[in-house]
PDB file of C-alpha atoms in Angstrom:
ATOM      1  CA  ASP A   1      13.292 -13.589  -7.179  1.00 64.00           C
ATOM      2  CA  ALA A   2      11.947 -10.927  -9.638  1.00 80.00           C
ATOM      3  CA  GLY A   3       9.394  -9.832  -7.159  1.00 93.00           C
ATOM      4  CA  VAL A   4       5.690  -9.069  -7.799  1.00 96.00           C
ATOM      5  CA  ILE A   5       5.165  -8.470 -11.626  1.00 97.00           C
ATOM      6  CA  GLN A   6       2.269  -6.562 -12.810  1.00 97.00           C
ATOM      7  CA  SER A   7       0.983  -5.810 -16.484  1.00 97.00           C
ATOM      8  CA  PRO A   8       0.530  -3.649 -18.070  1.00 97.00           C
ATOM      9  CA  ARG A   9       2.344  -0.789 -16.404  1.00 96.00           C
ATOM     10  CA  HIS A  10       0.332   1.840 -18.315  1.00 96.00           C
ATOM     11  CA  GLU A  11      -3.252   1.301 -19.623  1.00 97.00           C
ATOM     12  CA  VAL A  12      -5.292   4.042 -21.342  1.00 97.00           C
ATOM     13  CA  THR A  13      -8.855   3.090 -22.357  1.00 97.00           C
ATOM     14  CA  GLU A  14     -12.178   4.494 -23.360  1.00 97.00           C
ATOM     15  CA  MET A  15     -15.110   4.703 -20.959  1.00 97.00           C
ATOM     16  CA  GLY A  16     -17.027   1.568 -21.430  1.00 97.00           C
ATOM     17  CA  GLN A  17     -14.217  -0.847 -22.394  1.00 97.00           C
ATOM     18  CA  GLU A  18     -13.116  -3.698 -20.488  1.00 97.00           C
ATOM     19  CA  VAL A  19      -9.723  -3.592 -18.512  1.00 98.00           C
ATOM     20  CA  THR A  20      -7.922  -6.487 -17.245  1.00 98.00           C
ATOM     21  CA  LEU A  21      -4.892  -6.093 -15.020  1.00 98.00           C
ATOM     22  CA  ARG A  22      -2.575  -8.808 -14.251  1.00 98.00           C
ATOM     23  CA  CYS A  23      -0.370  -9.930 -11.414  1.00 98.00           C
ATOM     24  CA  LYS A  24       2.108 -12.510 -10.834  1.00 98.00           C
ATOM     25  CA  PRO A  25       3.137 -12.903  -6.933  1.00 97.00           C
ATOM     26  CA  ILE A  26       6.374 -13.829  -5.509  1.00 95.00           C
ATOM     27  CA  SER A  27       6.688 -17.609  -5.645  1.00 94.00           C
ATOM     28  CA  GLY A  28       5.779 -19.228  -2.424  1.00 92.00           C
ATOM     29  CA  HIS A  29       3.542 -16.363  -1.034  1.00 92.00           C
ATOM     30  CA  ASP A  30       0.197 -17.408   0.075  1.00 90.00           C
ATOM     31  CA  TYR A  31      -1.397 -14.171   0.159  1.00 91.00           C
ATOM     32  CA  LEU A  32      -2.172 -11.817  -2.742  1.00 94.00           C
ATOM     33  CA  PHE A  33      -3.748  -8.371  -2.258  1.00 93.00           C
ATOM     34  CA  TRP A  34      -5.070  -5.844  -4.799  1.00 96.00           C
ATOM     35  CA  TYR A  35      -4.796  -2.145  -3.811  1.00 95.00           C
ATOM     36  CA  ARG A  36      -6.142   1.140  -5.521  1.00 95.00           C
ATOM     37  CA  GLN A  37      -4.434   4.428  -5.069  1.00 93.00           C
ATOM     38  CA  THR A  38      -5.924   7.799  -5.788  1.00 92.00           C
ATOM     39  CA  MET A  39      -5.203  11.444  -4.921  1.00 86.00           C
ATOM     40  CA  MET A  40      -8.304  11.606  -3.405  1.00 86.00           C
ATOM     41  CA  ARG A  41      -8.779   8.637  -1.411  1.00 86.00           C
ATOM     42  CA  GLY A  42      -5.355   7.511  -0.939  1.00 87.00           C
ATOM     43  CA  LEU A  43      -4.374   3.682  -0.690  1.00 90.00           C
ATOM     44  CA  GLU A  44      -7.526   1.232  -0.548  1.00 91.00           C
ATOM     45  CA  LEU A  45      -7.399  -2.590  -0.142  1.00 91.00           C
ATOM     46  CA  LEU A  46      -9.733  -3.928  -2.971  1.00 94.00           C
ATOM     47  CA  ILE A  47      -9.671  -7.767  -2.173  1.00 94.00           C
ATOM     48  CA  TYR A  48      -7.280 -10.360  -0.847  1.00 92.00           C
ATOM     49  CA  PHE A  49      -6.759 -13.900  -1.678  1.00 93.00           C
ATOM     50  CA  ASN A  50      -5.366 -16.661   0.517  1.00 91.00           C
ATOM     51  CA  ASN A  51      -4.063 -19.971  -1.431  1.00 92.00           C
ATOM     52  CA  ASN A  52      -6.158 -18.555  -4.552  1.00 93.00           C
ATOM     53  CA  VAL A  53      -9.284 -18.179  -2.554  1.00 93.00           C
ATOM     54  CA  PRO A  54     -10.780 -14.740  -2.119  1.00 92.00           C
ATOM     55  CA  ILE A  55     -11.357 -14.063   1.580  1.00 88.00           C
ATOM     56  CA  ASP A  56     -12.208 -10.303   1.858  1.00 86.00           C
ATOM     57  CA  ASP A  57     -13.575  -8.428  -1.040  1.00 89.00           C
ATOM     58  CA  SER A  58     -15.402  -5.903   0.967  1.00 86.00           C
ATOM     59  CA  GLY A  59     -13.059  -3.110  -0.658  1.00 88.00           C
ATOM     60  CA  MET A  60     -14.311  -3.650  -4.278  1.00 91.00           C
ATOM     61  CA  PRO A  61     -16.353  -0.618  -5.014  1.00 86.00           C
ATOM     62  CA  GLU A  62     -19.008  -2.055  -7.454  1.00 84.00           C
ATOM     63  CA  ASP A  63     -19.990  -5.092  -9.400  1.00 90.00           C
ATOM     64  CA  ARG A  64     -18.080  -3.772 -12.279  1.00 95.00           C
ATOM     65  CA  PHE A  65     -14.878  -5.027 -10.588  1.00 96.00           C
ATOM     66  CA  SER A  66     -14.049  -8.467 -10.327  1.00 96.00           C
ATOM     67  CA  ALA A  67     -10.865 -10.575  -9.341  1.00 97.00           C
ATOM     68  CA  LYS A  68      -9.814 -14.067  -9.913  1.00 97.00           C
ATOM     69  CA  MET A  69      -6.872 -16.131  -8.906  1.00 97.00           C
ATOM     70  CA  PRO A  70      -6.959 -19.151 -11.039  1.00 96.00           C
ATOM     71  CA  ASN A  71      -3.606 -20.369  -9.641  1.00 95.00           C
ATOM     72  CA  ALA A  72      -0.952 -19.451  -7.060  1.00 94.00           C
ATOM     73  CA  SER A  73       1.297 -17.657  -9.599  1.00 95.00           C
ATOM     74  CA  PHE A  74      -1.504 -15.512 -11.417  1.00 96.00           C
ATOM     75  CA  SER A  75      -4.218 -13.083 -10.631  1.00 98.00           C
ATOM     76  CA  THR A  76      -6.524 -10.645 -12.631  1.00 98.00           C
ATOM     77  CA  LEU A  77      -8.425  -7.664 -11.635  1.00 98.00           C
ATOM     78  CA  LYS A  78     -11.026  -6.793 -14.256  1.00 98.00           C
ATOM     79  CA  ILE A  79     -13.162  -3.689 -14.765  1.00 97.00           C
ATOM     80  CA  GLN A  80     -16.251  -4.087 -17.074  1.00 96.00           C
ATOM     81  CA  PRO A  81     -17.204  -1.433 -18.021  1.00 96.00           C
ATOM     82  CA  SER A  82     -14.823   1.015 -17.050  1.00 96.00           C
ATOM     83  CA  GLU A  83     -15.508   4.318 -15.981  1.00 96.00           C
ATOM     84  CA  PRO A  84     -13.429   7.699 -15.895  1.00 96.00           C
ATOM     85  CA  ARG A  85     -13.510   7.526 -12.101  1.00 95.00           C
ATOM     86  CA  ASP A  86     -11.774   4.335 -12.059  1.00 96.00           C
ATOM     87  CA  SER A  87      -8.675   6.044 -13.198  1.00 97.00           C
ATOM     88  CA  ALA A  88      -6.099   5.294 -10.482  1.00 96.00           C
ATOM     89  CA  VAL A  89      -2.943   3.392  -9.872  1.00 96.00           C
ATOM     90  CA  TYR A  90      -3.793  -0.176  -9.131  1.00 97.00           C
ATOM     91  CA  PHE A  91      -1.015  -2.175  -7.089  1.00 96.00           C
ATOM     92  CA  CYS A  92      -0.801  -5.930  -6.337  1.00 96.00           C
ATOM     93  CA  ALA A  93       1.057  -7.151  -3.457  1.00 93.00           C
ATOM     94  CA  SER A  94       1.889 -10.449  -1.970  1.00 92.00           C
ATOM     95  CA  SER A  95       3.163 -12.032   1.511  1.00 88.00           C
ATOM     96  CA  ARG A  96       3.935 -15.288   2.991  1.00 87.00           C
ATOM     97  CA  TRP A  97       1.271 -14.870   5.806  1.00 74.00           C
ATOM     98  CA  ILE A  98      -1.686 -12.506   6.214  1.00 67.00           C
ATOM     99  CA  GLY A  99      -0.655  -8.649   6.082  1.00 54.00           C
ATOM    100  CA  GLY A 100      -0.742  -8.178   9.718  1.00 54.00           C
ATOM    101  CA  SER A 101       1.988 -10.879  10.321  1.00 60.00           C
ATOM    102  CA  ASP A 102       4.250 -10.544   7.511  1.00 72.00           C
ATOM    103  CA  THR A 103       5.873  -7.877   5.361  1.00 80.00           C
ATOM    104  CA  GLN A 104       3.888  -7.188   1.925  1.00 85.00           C
ATOM    105  CA  TYR A 105       5.784  -6.954  -1.205  1.00 90.00           C
ATOM    106  CA  PHE A 106       4.412  -4.490  -3.878  1.00 93.00           C
ATOM    107  CA  GLY A 107       4.271  -4.587  -7.609  1.00 95.00           C
ATOM    108  CA  PRO A 108       5.345  -1.650  -9.543  1.00 94.00           C
ATOM    109  CA  GLY A 109       1.624  -0.809  -9.968  1.00 95.00           C
ATOM    110  CA  THR A 110      -0.722  -0.378 -13.215  1.00 97.00           C
ATOM    111  CA  ARG A 111      -1.572   3.131 -14.057  1.00 96.00           C
ATOM    112  CA  LEU A 112      -4.946   3.073 -15.389  1.00 97.00           C
ATOM    113  CA  THR A 113      -6.490   6.177 -17.357  1.00 97.00           C
ATOM    114  CA  VAL A 114     -10.147   5.809 -18.477  1.00 97.00           C
ATOM    115  CA  LEU A 115     -10.975   8.613 -20.867  1.00 96.00           C
TER     116      LEU A 115
ATOM    117  CA  LYS B   1     -13.304   9.874  10.553  1.00 61.00           C
ATOM    118  CA  ASN B   2     -10.138   8.471   9.425  1.00 79.00           C
ATOM    119  CA  GLU B   3      -8.899   5.498  11.453  1.00 90.00           C
ATOM    120  CA  VAL B   4      -5.327   6.397  10.697  1.00 94.00           C
ATOM    121  CA  GLU B   5      -4.019   9.925  10.813  1.00 95.00           C
ATOM    122  CA  GLN B   6      -0.572  11.145   9.880  1.00 96.00           C
ATOM    123  CA  SER B   7       1.331  14.345  10.497  1.00 96.00           C
ATOM    124  CA  PRO B   8       2.497  16.305   8.879  1.00 97.00           C
ATOM    125  CA  GLN B   9       1.042  16.169   5.444  1.00 95.00           C
ATOM    126  CA  ASN B  10       4.013  17.794   4.201  1.00 97.00           C
ATOM    127  CA  LEU B  11       7.596  18.097   5.295  1.00 97.00           C
ATOM    128  CA  THR B  12      10.602  20.043   3.850  1.00 97.00           C
ATOM    129  CA  ALA B  13      13.807  19.527   5.339  1.00 97.00           C
ATOM    130  CA  GLN B  14      17.563  20.386   5.029  1.00 97.00           C
ATOM    131  CA  GLU B  15      19.817  17.641   4.240  1.00 97.00           C
ATOM    132  CA  GLY B  16      21.252  16.330   7.357  1.00 97.00           C
ATOM    133  CA  GLU B  17      18.144  17.111   9.577  1.00 97.00           C
ATOM    134  CA  PHE B  18      16.655  14.495  11.925  1.00 98.00           C
ATOM    135  CA  ILE B  19      12.986  13.870  10.758  1.00 98.00           C
ATOM    136  CA  THR B  20       9.803  12.576  12.475  1.00 98.00           C
ATOM    137  CA  ILE B  21       6.648  11.750  10.955  1.00 98.00           C
ATOM    138  CA  ASN B  22       3.880  10.641  13.183  1.00 98.00           C
ATOM    139  CA  CYS B  23       1.042   8.342  12.992  1.00 98.00           C
ATOM    140  CA  SER B  24      -2.210   7.988  15.145  1.00 97.00           C
ATOM    141  CA  TYR B  25      -4.596   5.345  14.917  1.00 96.00           C
ATOM    142  CA  SER B  26      -7.996   4.624  16.597  1.00 93.00           C
ATOM    143  CA  VAL B  27      -8.551   0.902  16.392  1.00 87.00           C
ATOM    144  CA  GLY B  28      -7.112  -2.113  17.751  1.00 89.00           C
ATOM    145  CA  ILE B  29      -4.381  -3.548  15.474  1.00 90.00           C
ATOM    146  CA  SER B  30      -2.429  -6.467  15.003  1.00 87.00           C
ATOM    147  CA  ALA B  31       0.284  -4.549  13.415  1.00 90.00           C
ATOM    148  CA  LEU B  32       1.371  -1.246  12.021  1.00 93.00           C
ATOM    149  CA  HIS B  33       3.380  -0.772   8.642  1.00 93.00           C
ATOM    150  CA  TRP B  34       5.322   2.018   7.394  1.00 95.00           C
ATOM    151  CA  LEU B  35       5.566   2.293   3.736  1.00 95.00           C
ATOM    152  CA  GLN B  36       7.777   4.345   1.337  1.00 95.00           C
ATOM    153  CA  GLN B  37       6.530   5.429  -2.195  1.00 94.00           C
ATOM    154  CA  HIS B  38       9.037   7.265  -4.130  1.00 89.00           C
ATOM    155  CA  PRO B  39       8.278   9.713  -6.851  1.00 83.00           C
ATOM    156  CA  GLY B  40       8.333   6.991  -9.411  1.00 79.00           C
ATOM    157  CA  GLY B  41       5.455   5.315  -7.889  1.00 80.00           C
ATOM    158  CA  GLY B  42       6.782   2.187  -6.428  1.00 88.00           C
ATOM    159  CA  ILE B  43       5.866   1.222  -2.787  1.00 92.00           C
ATOM    160  CA  VAL B  44       8.273  -0.502  -0.504  1.00 91.00           C
ATOM    161  CA  SER B  45       7.530  -1.829   2.942  1.00 90.00           C
ATOM    162  CA  LEU B  46       9.896  -0.242   5.391  1.00 92.00           C
ATOM    163  CA  PHE B  47       8.795  -1.562   8.823  1.00 91.00           C
ATOM    164  CA  MET B  48       5.992  -3.915  10.300  1.00 90.00           C
ATOM    165  CA  LEU B  49       5.933  -3.522  13.883  1.00 90.00           C
ATOM    166  CA  SER B  50       3.480  -4.624  16.743  1.00 89.00           C
ATOM    167  CA  SER B  51       5.476  -3.436  19.586  1.00 90.00           C
ATOM    168  CA  GLY B  52       8.618  -1.541  20.760  1.00 92.00           C
ATOM    169  CA  LYS B  53      11.119  -0.141  18.115  1.00 94.00           C
ATOM    170  CA  LYS B  54      12.744  -1.406  14.968  1.00 93.00           C
ATOM    171  CA  LYS B  55      15.899   0.086  13.284  1.00 94.00           C
ATOM    172  CA  HIS B  56      17.146  -0.393   9.704  1.00 91.00           C
ATOM    173  CA  GLY B  57      20.139   1.925   8.572  1.00 94.00           C
ATOM    174  CA  ARG B  58      19.045   5.617   9.156  1.00 96.00           C
ATOM    175  CA  LEU B  59      15.535   4.677   9.990  1.00 96.00           C
ATOM    176  CA  ILE B  60      13.750   4.065  13.220  1.00 96.00           C
ATOM    177  CA  ALA B  61      10.289   3.182  13.934  1.00 96.00           C
ATOM    178  CA  THR B  62       8.561   3.129  17.141  1.00 97.00           C
ATOM    179  CA  ILE B  63       5.135   2.216  18.401  1.00 96.00           C
ATOM    180  CA  ASN B  64       3.061   2.757  21.432  1.00 96.00           C
ATOM    181  CA  ILE B  65       0.412   0.504  21.725  1.00 93.00           C
ATOM    182  CA  GLN B  66      -1.167   1.917  24.756  1.00 94.00           C
ATOM    183  CA  GLU B  67      -1.101   5.509  23.195  1.00 95.00           C
ATOM    184  CA  LYS B  68      -2.040   4.313  19.696  1.00 96.00           C
ATOM    185  CA  HIS B  69       0.864   6.074  18.243  1.00 97.00           C
ATOM    186  CA  SER B  70       3.762   5.482  15.982  1.00 97.00           C
ATOM    187  CA  SER B  71       6.641   7.579  14.885  1.00 98.00           C
ATOM    188  CA  LEU B  72       8.930   7.175  11.886  1.00 98.00           C
ATOM    189  CA  HIS B  73      12.320   8.786  12.388  1.00 98.00           C
ATOM    190  CA  ILE B  74      15.034   9.423   9.659  1.00 97.00           C
ATOM    191  CA  THR B  75      18.564  10.358  10.954  1.00 97.00           C
ATOM    192  CA  ALA B  76      20.933  12.429   8.912  1.00 96.00           C
ATOM    193  CA  SER B  77      18.381  12.932   6.072  1.00 97.00           C
ATOM    194  CA  HIS B  78      19.390  12.799   2.349  1.00 96.00           C
ATOM    195  CA  PRO B  79      17.609  13.942  -0.768  1.00 96.00           C
ATOM    196  CA  ARG B  80      17.256  10.197  -1.617  1.00 94.00           C
ATOM    197  CA  ASP B  81      15.049  10.007   1.365  1.00 96.00           C
ATOM    198  CA  SER B  82      12.529  12.211  -0.476  1.00 96.00           C
ATOM    199  CA  ALA B  83       9.299  10.096  -0.895  1.00 96.00           C
ATOM    200  CA  VAL B  84       5.729   9.885   0.547  1.00 96.00           C
ATOM    201  CA  TYR B  85       5.659   7.931   3.810  1.00 97.00           C
ATOM    202  CA  ILE B  86       2.435   5.845   4.366  1.00 96.00           C
ATOM    203  CA  CYS B  87       1.442   4.587   7.635  1.00 96.00           C
ATOM    204  CA  ALA B  88      -0.931   1.478   7.702  1.00 93.00           C
ATOM    205  CA  VAL B  89      -2.527  -0.575  10.107  1.00 91.00           C
ATOM    206  CA  SER B  90      -3.668  -4.068  10.000  1.00 86.00           C
ATOM    207  CA  LEU B  91      -6.670  -5.280  12.224  1.00 83.00           C
ATOM    208  CA  PRO B  92      -7.073  -8.680  13.903  1.00 79.00           C
ATOM    209  CA  GLY B  93     -10.150  -9.304  11.314  1.00 70.00           C
ATOM    210  CA  ASN B  94      -7.527  -8.528   8.460  1.00 69.00           C
ATOM    211  CA  GLN B  95      -8.865  -5.274   7.587  1.00 77.00           C
ATOM    212  CA  PHE B  96      -6.223  -2.497   6.423  1.00 83.00           C
ATOM    213  CA  TYR B  97      -6.513   0.984   6.948  1.00 88.00           C
ATOM    214  CA  PHE B  98      -3.883   3.506   5.430  1.00 91.00           C
ATOM    215  CA  GLY B  99      -3.061   6.966   6.312  1.00 93.00           C
ATOM    216  CA  THR B 100      -3.086   9.554   3.725  1.00 91.00           C
ATOM    217  CA  GLY B 101       0.828   9.719   3.648  1.00 94.00           C
ATOM    218  CA  THR B 102       3.448  12.283   4.318  1.00 96.00           C
ATOM    219  CA  SER B 103       5.184  13.996   1.530  1.00 96.00           C
ATOM    220  CA  LEU B 104       8.867  14.500   2.573  1.00 97.00           C
ATOM    221  CA  THR B 105      11.229  16.588   0.437  1.00 97.00           C
ATOM    222  CA  VAL B 106      14.917  16.720   1.518  1.00 97.00           C
ATOM    223  CA  ILE B 107      16.881  19.716   0.051  1.00 97.00           C
ATOM    224  CA  PRO B 108      20.499  19.452  -0.589  1.00 95.00           C
TER     225      PRO B 108
END
């Protein structure tokens, strides 16, 4: 298996622009997680899905952030409008079962810079 | 207050040394995870454990549920072990909390 695939790997955009991050989980994994990592706050869980349904989005910072999973092999994290403080590395991860019961496999991350 | 505390924050060791990284948590958990993040940024899950001890190669992870404490040990450390090691806990309600990481540098 190719592992968790994320695109783009790097994104530079200007404040106010819409940003869409993409993730393809490992086939057969029922759980998908979106994380954000910054120097100040470390790793934070933003949202996770089970069988394409959002289960817990309490980590999503603001209404500017939204995530969707239209099918088992694709998820997006959208920021609209983007702000400089959104600059971070965004990781997607997947697991067969909920993270407390199974290993999570991380994608390579998308490094987002908002100017 | 952080639910997960790691120590030390930074650690420099000579090649071959035995290394210990500690993680303490303050909440009831369903599992504890040790993650490794290399300088390139990729994150790899090393261990997931809810009791006892696990070993993989030169890495050993232990957890004491009563004391709410876990340790990650690296035997015969090597420069390629240089990375940030992150402790994370998952709760029965499926929340996740992460430590701030321990940056390890192993000098040849």
